[in-house]
Coordinates of C-alpha atoms and ligand atoms in Angstrom, one line a residue:
X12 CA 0.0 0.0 0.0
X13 CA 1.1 3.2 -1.0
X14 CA 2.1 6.1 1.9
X15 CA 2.6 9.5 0.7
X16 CA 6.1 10.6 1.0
X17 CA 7.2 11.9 4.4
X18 CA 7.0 15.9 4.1
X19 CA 11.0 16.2 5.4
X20 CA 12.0 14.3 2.7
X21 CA 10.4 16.4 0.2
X22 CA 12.0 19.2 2.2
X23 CA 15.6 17.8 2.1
X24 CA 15.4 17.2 -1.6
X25 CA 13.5 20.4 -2.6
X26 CA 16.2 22.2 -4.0
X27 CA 18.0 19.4 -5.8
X28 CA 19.0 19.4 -9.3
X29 CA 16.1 18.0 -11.5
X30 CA 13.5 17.2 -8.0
X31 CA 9.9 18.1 -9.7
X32 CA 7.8 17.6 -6.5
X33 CA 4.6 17.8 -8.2
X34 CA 5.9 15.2 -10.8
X35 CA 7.6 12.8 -8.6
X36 CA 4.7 12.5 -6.2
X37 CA 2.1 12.1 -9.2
X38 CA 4.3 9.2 -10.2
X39 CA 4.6 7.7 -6.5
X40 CA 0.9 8.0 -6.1
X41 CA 0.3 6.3 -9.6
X42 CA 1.1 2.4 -8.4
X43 CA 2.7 2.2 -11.8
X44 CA 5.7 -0.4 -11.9
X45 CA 7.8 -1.0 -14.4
X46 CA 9.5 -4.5 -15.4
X47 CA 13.5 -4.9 -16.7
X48 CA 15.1 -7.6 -17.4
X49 CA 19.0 -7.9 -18.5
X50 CA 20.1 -10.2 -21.2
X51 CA 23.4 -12.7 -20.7
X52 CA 24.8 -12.2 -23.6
X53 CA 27.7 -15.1 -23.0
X54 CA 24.6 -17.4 -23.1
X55 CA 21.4 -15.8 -25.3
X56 CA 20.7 -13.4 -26.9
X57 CA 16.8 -13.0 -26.4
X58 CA 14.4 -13.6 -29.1
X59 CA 12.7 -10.3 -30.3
X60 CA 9.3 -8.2 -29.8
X61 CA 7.9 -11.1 -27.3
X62 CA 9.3 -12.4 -24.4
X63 CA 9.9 -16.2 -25.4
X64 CA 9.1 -17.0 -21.4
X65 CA 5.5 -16.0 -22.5
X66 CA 3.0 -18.6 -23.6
X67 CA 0.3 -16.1 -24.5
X68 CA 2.8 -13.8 -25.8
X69 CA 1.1 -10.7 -24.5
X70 CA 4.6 -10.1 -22.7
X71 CA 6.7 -7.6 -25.2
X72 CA 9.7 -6.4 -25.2
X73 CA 11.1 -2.8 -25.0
X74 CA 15.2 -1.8 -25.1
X75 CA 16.6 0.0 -22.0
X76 CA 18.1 2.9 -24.0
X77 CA 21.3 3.1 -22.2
X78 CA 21.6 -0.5 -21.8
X79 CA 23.1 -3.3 -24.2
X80 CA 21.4 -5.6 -23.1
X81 CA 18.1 -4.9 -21.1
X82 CA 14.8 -4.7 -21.9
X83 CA 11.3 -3.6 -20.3
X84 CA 8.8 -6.2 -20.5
X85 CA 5.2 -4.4 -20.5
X86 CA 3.9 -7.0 -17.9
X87 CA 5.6 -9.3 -15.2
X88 CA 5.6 -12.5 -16.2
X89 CA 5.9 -15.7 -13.8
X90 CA 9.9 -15.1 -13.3
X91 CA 10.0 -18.4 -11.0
X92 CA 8.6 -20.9 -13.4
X93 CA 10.6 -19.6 -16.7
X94 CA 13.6 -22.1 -16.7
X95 CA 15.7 -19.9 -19.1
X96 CA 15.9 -17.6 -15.5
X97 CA 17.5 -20.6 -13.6
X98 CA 19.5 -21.5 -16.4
X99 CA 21.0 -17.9 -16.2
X100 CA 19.7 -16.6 -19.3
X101 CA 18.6 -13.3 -17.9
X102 CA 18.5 -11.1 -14.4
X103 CA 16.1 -9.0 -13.3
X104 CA 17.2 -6.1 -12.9
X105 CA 15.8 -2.3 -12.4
X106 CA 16.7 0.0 -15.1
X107 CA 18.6 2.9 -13.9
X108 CA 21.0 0.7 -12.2
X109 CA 21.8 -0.4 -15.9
X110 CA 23.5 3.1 -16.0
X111 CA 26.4 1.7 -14.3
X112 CA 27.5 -0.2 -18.2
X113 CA 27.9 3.5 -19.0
X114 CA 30.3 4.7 -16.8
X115 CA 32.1 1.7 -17.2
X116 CA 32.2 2.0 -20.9
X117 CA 33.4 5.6 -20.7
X118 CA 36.2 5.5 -18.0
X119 CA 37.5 2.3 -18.6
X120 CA 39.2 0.4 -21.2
X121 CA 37.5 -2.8 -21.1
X122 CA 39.4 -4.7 -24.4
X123 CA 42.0 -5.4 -21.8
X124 CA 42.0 -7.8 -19.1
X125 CA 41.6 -6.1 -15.9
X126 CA 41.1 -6.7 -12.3
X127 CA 37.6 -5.3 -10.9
X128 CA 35.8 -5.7 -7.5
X129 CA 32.3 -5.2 -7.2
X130 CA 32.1 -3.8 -3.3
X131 CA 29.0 -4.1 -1.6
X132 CA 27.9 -7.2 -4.2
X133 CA 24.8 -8.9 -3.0
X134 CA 22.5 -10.1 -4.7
X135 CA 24.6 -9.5 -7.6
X136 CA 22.6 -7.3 -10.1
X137 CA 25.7 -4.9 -10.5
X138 CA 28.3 -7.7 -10.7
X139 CA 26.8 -9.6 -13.4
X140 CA 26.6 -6.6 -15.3
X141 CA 30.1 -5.9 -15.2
X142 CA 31.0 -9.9 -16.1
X143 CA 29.3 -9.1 -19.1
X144 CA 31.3 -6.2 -20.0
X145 CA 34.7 -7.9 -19.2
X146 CA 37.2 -10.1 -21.9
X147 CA 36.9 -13.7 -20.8
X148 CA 40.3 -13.7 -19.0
X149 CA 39.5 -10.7 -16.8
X150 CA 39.2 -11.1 -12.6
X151 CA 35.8 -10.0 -11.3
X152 CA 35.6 -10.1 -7.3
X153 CA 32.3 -10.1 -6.1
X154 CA 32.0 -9.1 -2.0
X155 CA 29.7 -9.0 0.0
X156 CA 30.1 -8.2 4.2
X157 CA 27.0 -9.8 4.9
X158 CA 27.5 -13.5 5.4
X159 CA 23.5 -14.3 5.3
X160 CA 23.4 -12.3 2.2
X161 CA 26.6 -13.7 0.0
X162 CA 25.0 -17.2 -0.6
X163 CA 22.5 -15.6 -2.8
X164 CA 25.1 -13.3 -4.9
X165 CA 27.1 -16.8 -5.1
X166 CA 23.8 -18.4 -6.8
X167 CA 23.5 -15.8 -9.1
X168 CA 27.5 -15.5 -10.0
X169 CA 27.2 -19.5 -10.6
X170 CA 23.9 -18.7 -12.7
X171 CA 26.0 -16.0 -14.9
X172 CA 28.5 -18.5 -15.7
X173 CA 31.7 -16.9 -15.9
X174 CA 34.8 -18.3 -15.1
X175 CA 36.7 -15.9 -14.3
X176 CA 34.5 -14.8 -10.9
X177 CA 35.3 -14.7 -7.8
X178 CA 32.8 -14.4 -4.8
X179 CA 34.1 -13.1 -1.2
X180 CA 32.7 -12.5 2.0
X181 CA 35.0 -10.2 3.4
X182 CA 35.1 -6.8 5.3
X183 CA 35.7 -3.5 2.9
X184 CA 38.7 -3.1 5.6
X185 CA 40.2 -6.6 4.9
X186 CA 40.3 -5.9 1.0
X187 CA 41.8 -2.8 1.6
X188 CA 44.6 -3.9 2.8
X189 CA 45.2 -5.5 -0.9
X190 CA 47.1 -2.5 -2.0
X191 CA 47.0 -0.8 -5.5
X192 CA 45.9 -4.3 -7.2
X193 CA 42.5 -3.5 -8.7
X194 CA 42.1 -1.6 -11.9
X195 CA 38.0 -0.6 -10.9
X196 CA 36.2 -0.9 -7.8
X197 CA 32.1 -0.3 -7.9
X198 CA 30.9 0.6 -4.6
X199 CA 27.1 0.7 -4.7
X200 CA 26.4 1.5 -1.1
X201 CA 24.3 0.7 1.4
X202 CA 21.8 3.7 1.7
X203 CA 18.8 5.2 3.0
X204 CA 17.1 3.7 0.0
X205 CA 14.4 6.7 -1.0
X206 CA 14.9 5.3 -4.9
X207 CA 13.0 2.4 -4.4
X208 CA 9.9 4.1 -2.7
X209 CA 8.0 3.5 -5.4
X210 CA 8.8 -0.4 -5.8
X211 CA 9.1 -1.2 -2.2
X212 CA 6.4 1.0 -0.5
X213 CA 7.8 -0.4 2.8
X214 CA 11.3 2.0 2.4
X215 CA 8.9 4.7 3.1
X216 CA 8.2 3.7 6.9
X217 CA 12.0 3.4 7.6
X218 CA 13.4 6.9 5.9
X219 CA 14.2 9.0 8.4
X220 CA 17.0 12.1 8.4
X221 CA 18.9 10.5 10.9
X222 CA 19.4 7.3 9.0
X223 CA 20.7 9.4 6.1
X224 CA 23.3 11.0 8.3
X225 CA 24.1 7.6 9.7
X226 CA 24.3 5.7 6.1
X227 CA 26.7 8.7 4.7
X228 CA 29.1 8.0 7.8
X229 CA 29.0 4.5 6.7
X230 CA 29.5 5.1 2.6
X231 CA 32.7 7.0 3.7
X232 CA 34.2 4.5 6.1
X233 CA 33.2 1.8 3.1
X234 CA 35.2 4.4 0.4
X235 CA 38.2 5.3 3.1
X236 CA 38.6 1.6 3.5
X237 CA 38.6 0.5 -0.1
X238 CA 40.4 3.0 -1.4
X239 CA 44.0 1.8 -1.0
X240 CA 43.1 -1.5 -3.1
X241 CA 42.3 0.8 -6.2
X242 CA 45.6 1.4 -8.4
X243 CA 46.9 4.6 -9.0
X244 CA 44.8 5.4 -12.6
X245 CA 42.1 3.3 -11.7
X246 CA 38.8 4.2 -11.7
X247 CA 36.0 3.8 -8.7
X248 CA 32.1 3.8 -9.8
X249 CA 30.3 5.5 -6.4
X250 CA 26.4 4.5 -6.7
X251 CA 23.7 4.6 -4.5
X252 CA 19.5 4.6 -4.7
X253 CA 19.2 7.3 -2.3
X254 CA 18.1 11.3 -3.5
X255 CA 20.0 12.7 -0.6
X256 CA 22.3 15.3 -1.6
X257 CA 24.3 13.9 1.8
X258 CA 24.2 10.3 0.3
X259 CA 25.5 11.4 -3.6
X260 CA 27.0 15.0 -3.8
X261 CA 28.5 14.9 -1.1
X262 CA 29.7 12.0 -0.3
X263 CA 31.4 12.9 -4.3
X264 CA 33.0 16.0 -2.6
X265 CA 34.6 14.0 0.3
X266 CA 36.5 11.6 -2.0
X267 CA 37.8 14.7 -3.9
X268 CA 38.4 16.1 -1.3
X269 CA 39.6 13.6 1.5
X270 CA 41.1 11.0 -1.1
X271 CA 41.8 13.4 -3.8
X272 CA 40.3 11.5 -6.7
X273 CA 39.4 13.2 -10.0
X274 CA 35.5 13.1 -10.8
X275 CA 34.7 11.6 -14.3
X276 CA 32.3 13.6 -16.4
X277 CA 30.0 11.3 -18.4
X278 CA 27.8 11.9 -21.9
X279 CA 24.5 11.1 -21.6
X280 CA 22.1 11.2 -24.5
X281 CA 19.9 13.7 -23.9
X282 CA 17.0 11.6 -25.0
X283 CA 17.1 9.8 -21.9
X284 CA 16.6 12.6 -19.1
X285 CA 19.2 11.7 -16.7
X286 CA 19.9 14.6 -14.6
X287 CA 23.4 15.8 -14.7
X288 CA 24.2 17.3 -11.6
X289 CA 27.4 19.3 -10.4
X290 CA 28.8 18.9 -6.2
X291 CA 29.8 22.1 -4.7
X292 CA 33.4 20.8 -5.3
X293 CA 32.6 20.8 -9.0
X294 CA 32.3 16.9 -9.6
X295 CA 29.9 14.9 -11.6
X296 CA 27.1 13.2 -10.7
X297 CA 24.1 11.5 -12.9
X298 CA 20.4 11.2 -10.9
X299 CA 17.7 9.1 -12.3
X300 CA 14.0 10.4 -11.7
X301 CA 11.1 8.1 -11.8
X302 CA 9.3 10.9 -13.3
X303 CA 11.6 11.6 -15.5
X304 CA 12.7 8.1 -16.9
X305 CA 11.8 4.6 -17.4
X306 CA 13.1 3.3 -13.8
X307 CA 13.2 4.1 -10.2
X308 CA 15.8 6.6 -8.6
X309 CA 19.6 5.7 -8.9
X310 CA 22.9 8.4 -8.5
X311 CA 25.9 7.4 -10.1
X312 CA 29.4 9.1 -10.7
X313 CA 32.7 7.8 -11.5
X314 CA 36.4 9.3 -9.8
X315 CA 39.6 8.2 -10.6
X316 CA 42.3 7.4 -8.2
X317 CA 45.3 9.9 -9.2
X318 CA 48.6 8.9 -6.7
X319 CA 49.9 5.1 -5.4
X320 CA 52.4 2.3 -6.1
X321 CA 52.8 0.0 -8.4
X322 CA 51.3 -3.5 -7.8
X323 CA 53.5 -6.9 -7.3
X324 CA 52.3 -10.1 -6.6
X325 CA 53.9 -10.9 -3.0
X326 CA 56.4 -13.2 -3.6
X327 CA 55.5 -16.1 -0.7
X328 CA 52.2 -15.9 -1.9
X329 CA 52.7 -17.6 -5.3
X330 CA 53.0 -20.9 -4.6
X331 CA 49.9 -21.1 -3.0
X332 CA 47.6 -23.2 -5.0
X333 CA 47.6 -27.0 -5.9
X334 CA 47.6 -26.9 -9.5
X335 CA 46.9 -30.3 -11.2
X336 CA 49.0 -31.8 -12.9
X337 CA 49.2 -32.1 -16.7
X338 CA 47.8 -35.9 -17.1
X339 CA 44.9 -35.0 -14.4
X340 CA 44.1 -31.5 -16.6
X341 CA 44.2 -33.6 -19.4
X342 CA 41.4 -35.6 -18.0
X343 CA 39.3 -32.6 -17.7
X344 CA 38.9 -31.7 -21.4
X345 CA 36.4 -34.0 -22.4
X346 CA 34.4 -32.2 -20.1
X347 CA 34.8 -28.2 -21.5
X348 CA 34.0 -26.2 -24.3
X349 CA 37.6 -26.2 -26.9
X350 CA 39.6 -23.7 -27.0
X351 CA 39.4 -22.2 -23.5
X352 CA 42.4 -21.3 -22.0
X353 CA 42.6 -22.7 -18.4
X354 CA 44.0 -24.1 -15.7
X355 CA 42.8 -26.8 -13.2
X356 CA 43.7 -26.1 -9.5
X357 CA 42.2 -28.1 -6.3
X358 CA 40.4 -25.8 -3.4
X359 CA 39.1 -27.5 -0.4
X360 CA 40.0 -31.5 -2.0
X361 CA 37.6 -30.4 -5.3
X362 CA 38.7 -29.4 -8.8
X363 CA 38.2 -26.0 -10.0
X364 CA 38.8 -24.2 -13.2
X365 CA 39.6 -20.4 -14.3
X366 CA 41.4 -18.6 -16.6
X367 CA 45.0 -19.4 -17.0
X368 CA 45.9 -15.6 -16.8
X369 CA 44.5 -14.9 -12.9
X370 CA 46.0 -18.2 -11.8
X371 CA 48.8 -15.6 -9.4
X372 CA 45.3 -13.6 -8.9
X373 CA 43.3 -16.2 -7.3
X374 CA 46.3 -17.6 -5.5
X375 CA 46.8 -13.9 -3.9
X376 CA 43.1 -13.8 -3.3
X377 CA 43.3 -17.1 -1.7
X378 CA 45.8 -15.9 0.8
X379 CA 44.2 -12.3 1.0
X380 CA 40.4 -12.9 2.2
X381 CA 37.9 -15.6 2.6
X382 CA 36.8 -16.8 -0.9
X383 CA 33.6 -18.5 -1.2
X384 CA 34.0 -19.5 -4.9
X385 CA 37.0 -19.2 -7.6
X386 CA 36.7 -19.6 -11.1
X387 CA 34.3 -22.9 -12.1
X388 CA 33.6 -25.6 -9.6
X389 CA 34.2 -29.0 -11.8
X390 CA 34.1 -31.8 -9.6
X391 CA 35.5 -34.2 -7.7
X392 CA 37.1 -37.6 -8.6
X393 CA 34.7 -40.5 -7.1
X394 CA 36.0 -44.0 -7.5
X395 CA 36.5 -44.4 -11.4
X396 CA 34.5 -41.7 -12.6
X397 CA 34.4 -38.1 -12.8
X398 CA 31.5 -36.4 -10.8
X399 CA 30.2 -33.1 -12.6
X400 CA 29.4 -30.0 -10.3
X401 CA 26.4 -28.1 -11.1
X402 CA 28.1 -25.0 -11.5
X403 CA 30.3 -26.8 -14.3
X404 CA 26.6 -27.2 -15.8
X405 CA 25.9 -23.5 -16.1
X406 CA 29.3 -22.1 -16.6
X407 CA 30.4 -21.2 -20.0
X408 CA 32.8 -23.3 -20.1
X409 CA 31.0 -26.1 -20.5
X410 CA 31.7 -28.4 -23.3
X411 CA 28.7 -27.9 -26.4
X412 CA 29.6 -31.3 -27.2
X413 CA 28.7 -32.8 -24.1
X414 CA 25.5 -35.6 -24.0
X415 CA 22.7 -33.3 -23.6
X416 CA 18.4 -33.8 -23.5
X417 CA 16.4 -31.0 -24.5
X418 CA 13.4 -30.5 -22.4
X419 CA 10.0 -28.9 -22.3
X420 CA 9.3 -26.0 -20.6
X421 CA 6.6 -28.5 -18.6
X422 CA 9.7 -30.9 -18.2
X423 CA 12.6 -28.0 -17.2
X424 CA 9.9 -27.0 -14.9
X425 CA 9.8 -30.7 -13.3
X426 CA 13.2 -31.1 -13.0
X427 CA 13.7 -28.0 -11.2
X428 CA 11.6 -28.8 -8.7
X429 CA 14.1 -31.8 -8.6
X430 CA 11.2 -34.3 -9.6
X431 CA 11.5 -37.6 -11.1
X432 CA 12.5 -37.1 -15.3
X433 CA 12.5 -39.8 -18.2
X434 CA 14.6 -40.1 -21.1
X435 CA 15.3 -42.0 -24.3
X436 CA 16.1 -45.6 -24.1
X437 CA 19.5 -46.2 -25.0
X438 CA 21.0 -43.2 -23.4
X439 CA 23.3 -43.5 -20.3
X440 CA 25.7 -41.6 -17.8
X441 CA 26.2 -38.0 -17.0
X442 CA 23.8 -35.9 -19.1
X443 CA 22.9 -32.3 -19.7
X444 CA 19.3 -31.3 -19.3
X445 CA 18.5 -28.2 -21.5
X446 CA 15.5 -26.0 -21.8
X447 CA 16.0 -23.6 -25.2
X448 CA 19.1 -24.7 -25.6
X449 CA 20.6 -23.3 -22.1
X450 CA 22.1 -25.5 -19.8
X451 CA 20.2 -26.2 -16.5
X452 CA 22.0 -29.0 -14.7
X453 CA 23.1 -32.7 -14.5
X454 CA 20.7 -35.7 -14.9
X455 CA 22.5 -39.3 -14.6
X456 CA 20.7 -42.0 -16.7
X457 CA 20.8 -45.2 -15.1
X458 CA 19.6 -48.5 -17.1
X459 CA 16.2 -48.3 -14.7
X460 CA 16.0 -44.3 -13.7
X461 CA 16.9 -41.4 -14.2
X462 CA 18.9 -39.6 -11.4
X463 CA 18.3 -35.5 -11.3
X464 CA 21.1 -33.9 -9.4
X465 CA 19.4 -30.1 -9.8
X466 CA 20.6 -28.8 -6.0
X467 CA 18.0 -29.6 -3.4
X468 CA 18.9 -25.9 -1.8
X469 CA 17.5 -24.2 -5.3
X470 CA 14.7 -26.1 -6.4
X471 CA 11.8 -24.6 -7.0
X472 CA 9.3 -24.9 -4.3
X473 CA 6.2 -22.4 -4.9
X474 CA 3.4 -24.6 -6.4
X475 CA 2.2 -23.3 -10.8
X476 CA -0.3 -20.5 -10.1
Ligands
SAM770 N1 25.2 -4.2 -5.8 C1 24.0 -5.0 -5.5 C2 23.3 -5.4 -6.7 O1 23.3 -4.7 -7.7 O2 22.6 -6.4 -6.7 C3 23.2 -4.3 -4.5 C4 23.9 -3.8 -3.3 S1 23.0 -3.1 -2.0 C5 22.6 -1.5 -2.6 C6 24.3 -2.7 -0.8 C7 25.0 -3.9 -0.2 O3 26.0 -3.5 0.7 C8 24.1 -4.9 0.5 O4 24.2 -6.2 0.0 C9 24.6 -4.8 1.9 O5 24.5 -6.1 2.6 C10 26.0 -4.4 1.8 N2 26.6 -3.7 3.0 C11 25.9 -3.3 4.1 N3 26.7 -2.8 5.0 C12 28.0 -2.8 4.4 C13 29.2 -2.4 4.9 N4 29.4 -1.8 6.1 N5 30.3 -2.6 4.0 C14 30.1 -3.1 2.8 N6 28.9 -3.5 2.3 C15 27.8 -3.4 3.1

């Protein structure tokens, strides 16, 4: 149920570059909610006018401007029983945040491999963004502080399928201390959250003045802490879903000031009414307005890191992982796509894969914080055979050539739920069970049954409306 908006927020925001109170109330009051969804473009690459999750196909299709790769669909559709979602196909993900592929686009070079950490990660809308952005043998590190919270980014990082990702559940302090090694850090902060007031009517209860003051305190601890890991050059992405000038502007002035990083300017197209707005210390900012634009409201600006050291890998610290040997990686090729370029290391007695250029990175990570994935999750060697991981399923590494059984949307369903499946006669062993063509786990086919081996902690539960 809709609240109208507390009158000191109004107040706080009245003078702010772009704030239309009459406009953004109208559009509060309104109950209007839009629907975005972002592509994977390592795995599909959507189908058109109609969203192919549709049956009725009354659910169309409409590009995100300022986005590759996401769409507006006119109507929600039943996310939880459209297997191409659990096979990582797609996120769903607001619009505005989408913003962040622009900044990224504009201040960094992203042909090269780099090193990037995505800060405050969970659930992991932002950081499967940037996978798609990155060349194959970049390092993405995913964080996020909250413990409860990082098993859900880690679903949706395994979802994406990307070898090269990391996920951590670390303190911004701990990374910190990883001096001058990344080449981008996104920090997209904890905040007082006024953005979502129109999706989450809730937020509206819980604003208050003094949580603003208390969240900017706590986005420039985050940014004091972090800032050390950046490299001298590199670039860090502040973003937030906040209005408050304290939360955006200047929390912008502090790191010019305090940290004495260079604000970015960005080009917008002025066809899609994001608010360019200038900090007292003459930085750059970008607001989204729900009024204004297709989404709810986001603040994003980009700063680069101007003094620091070069980065070395410490010296002690590369020898840490148990690579396999050549015969064992041998016996992993059957199992991936050709022409990847990795290596196979052992974490916690199972066999992992990532690419061969951030083998010294994840051995540095390994030493430098407490990672709860690295690169792909393979398998593990049980009696005579090989057993496949899950993650190995969805990851796009992943051999095409593999045994595989398409299904129908009626059967993907089924098998998510982790229910009983039938196949072909004549077909044994480790299989692939596919729904459009995308990969959404491991079936074993047995003379008698059919084994499924979907996780038990993601099936679906909620019963077909
Ligand atoms: N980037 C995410 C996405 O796009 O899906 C959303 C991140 S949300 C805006 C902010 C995140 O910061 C939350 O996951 C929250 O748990 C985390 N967080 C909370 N307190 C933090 C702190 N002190 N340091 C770092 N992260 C924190």
């Amino acid at each position: 149920m809709y609240s109208s908006l507390p009158k000191e927020f109004i107040a706080s925001i009245g003078g702010v570059k772009g704030f239309d109170a009459a406009a953004f109330e109208a559009v509060h009051a309104s109950g209007g909610q839009v629907v975005s969804v972002r592509l994977n473009p390592a795995k599909w690459s959507g189908a058109g006018m109609i969203w192919p999750g549709d049956e009725t196909a009354a659910v169309r299709m409409e590009k995100v401007p300022w986005s590759s790769w996401g769409y507006y669909l006119n109507e929600r559709p039943s996310f939880t029983f459209d297997p191409l979602l659990h096979a990582g196909a797609y996120y769903v993900q607001e619009a505005s945040s989408m913003l962040l592929e622009q900044a990224l686009r504009q201040t960094v070079d992203l042909c090269r491999p780099l090193r990037v950490l995505d800060l405050c990660a969970a659930p992991g809308g932002k950081s499967t963004l940037i996978q798609s952005l990155l060349t194959e043998d970049s390092l993405l590190v995913s964080n996020e502080v909250i413990r409860g919270r990082a098993g859900i980014l880690q679903e949706n990082i395994i979802k994406w399928g990307a070898a090269g990702a990391v996920v951590t559940n670390n303190d911004p302090r701990d990374l910190g201390r990883m001096e001058n090694y990344f080449d981008v850090i996104v920090v997209d902060a904890p905040c007082s959250g006024s953005g979502l007031f129109r999706r989450e009517p809730e937020a509206i209860e819980e604003w208050s003045p003094e949580n603003v003051q208390l969240c900017c305190q706590r986005q420039q601890r985050i940014l004091a802490d972090i800032w050390p890991a950046l490299r001298k050059g590199g670039i860090l992405i502040y973003s937030t879903c906040s209005y408050s000038v304290e939360e955006d502007e200047e929390i912008l002035d502090w790191m010019m000031d305090a940290l004495q990083a260079g604000s970015c300017r960005l080009m917008t197209d002025p066809a899609w009414n994001i608010v360019e707005s200038q900090s007292a210390g003459g930085g750059y900012g970008y607001r989204c307005y729900p009024d204004k634009l297709k989404g709810e409201g986001f603040f994003i600006a980009a700063v680069q890191k101007n003094e620091g050291d070069a980065f070395s890998y410490p010296r002690q610290k590369k020898q840490g992982l148990e690579k396999l040997s050549r015969s064992q990686a041998e016996e992993m090729r059957p199992w991936i796509e050709e022409g990847k370029e990795l290596f196979f290391f052992r974490h916690e007695g199972l066999v992992r894969a990532a690419p061969a250029r951030i083998a010294e990175d994840i051995a540095y990570l390994q030493s430098s914080c407490y990672l709860k994935k690295a690169g792909v999750l393979m398998g593990e060697q049980g009696g005579k055979e090989f057993i496949p991981e899950h993650e190995l399923a969805l990851s796009v590494i992943a051999g095409r050539q593999l045994p595989a059984l398409e299904l129908s949307r009626q059967e993907a369903i089924e098998y998510l739920r982790k229910e009983e499946i039938r196949a072909e006669q004549g077909r044994k062993g480790w299989t692939l069970v596919r729904y459009q063509g995308q990969n959404l786990g491991w079936v074993k086919i047995l003379p008698n049954r059919v084994n499924n081996y979907y996780p038990k902690e993601w099936r679906i539960l909620k019963r077909m409306p």
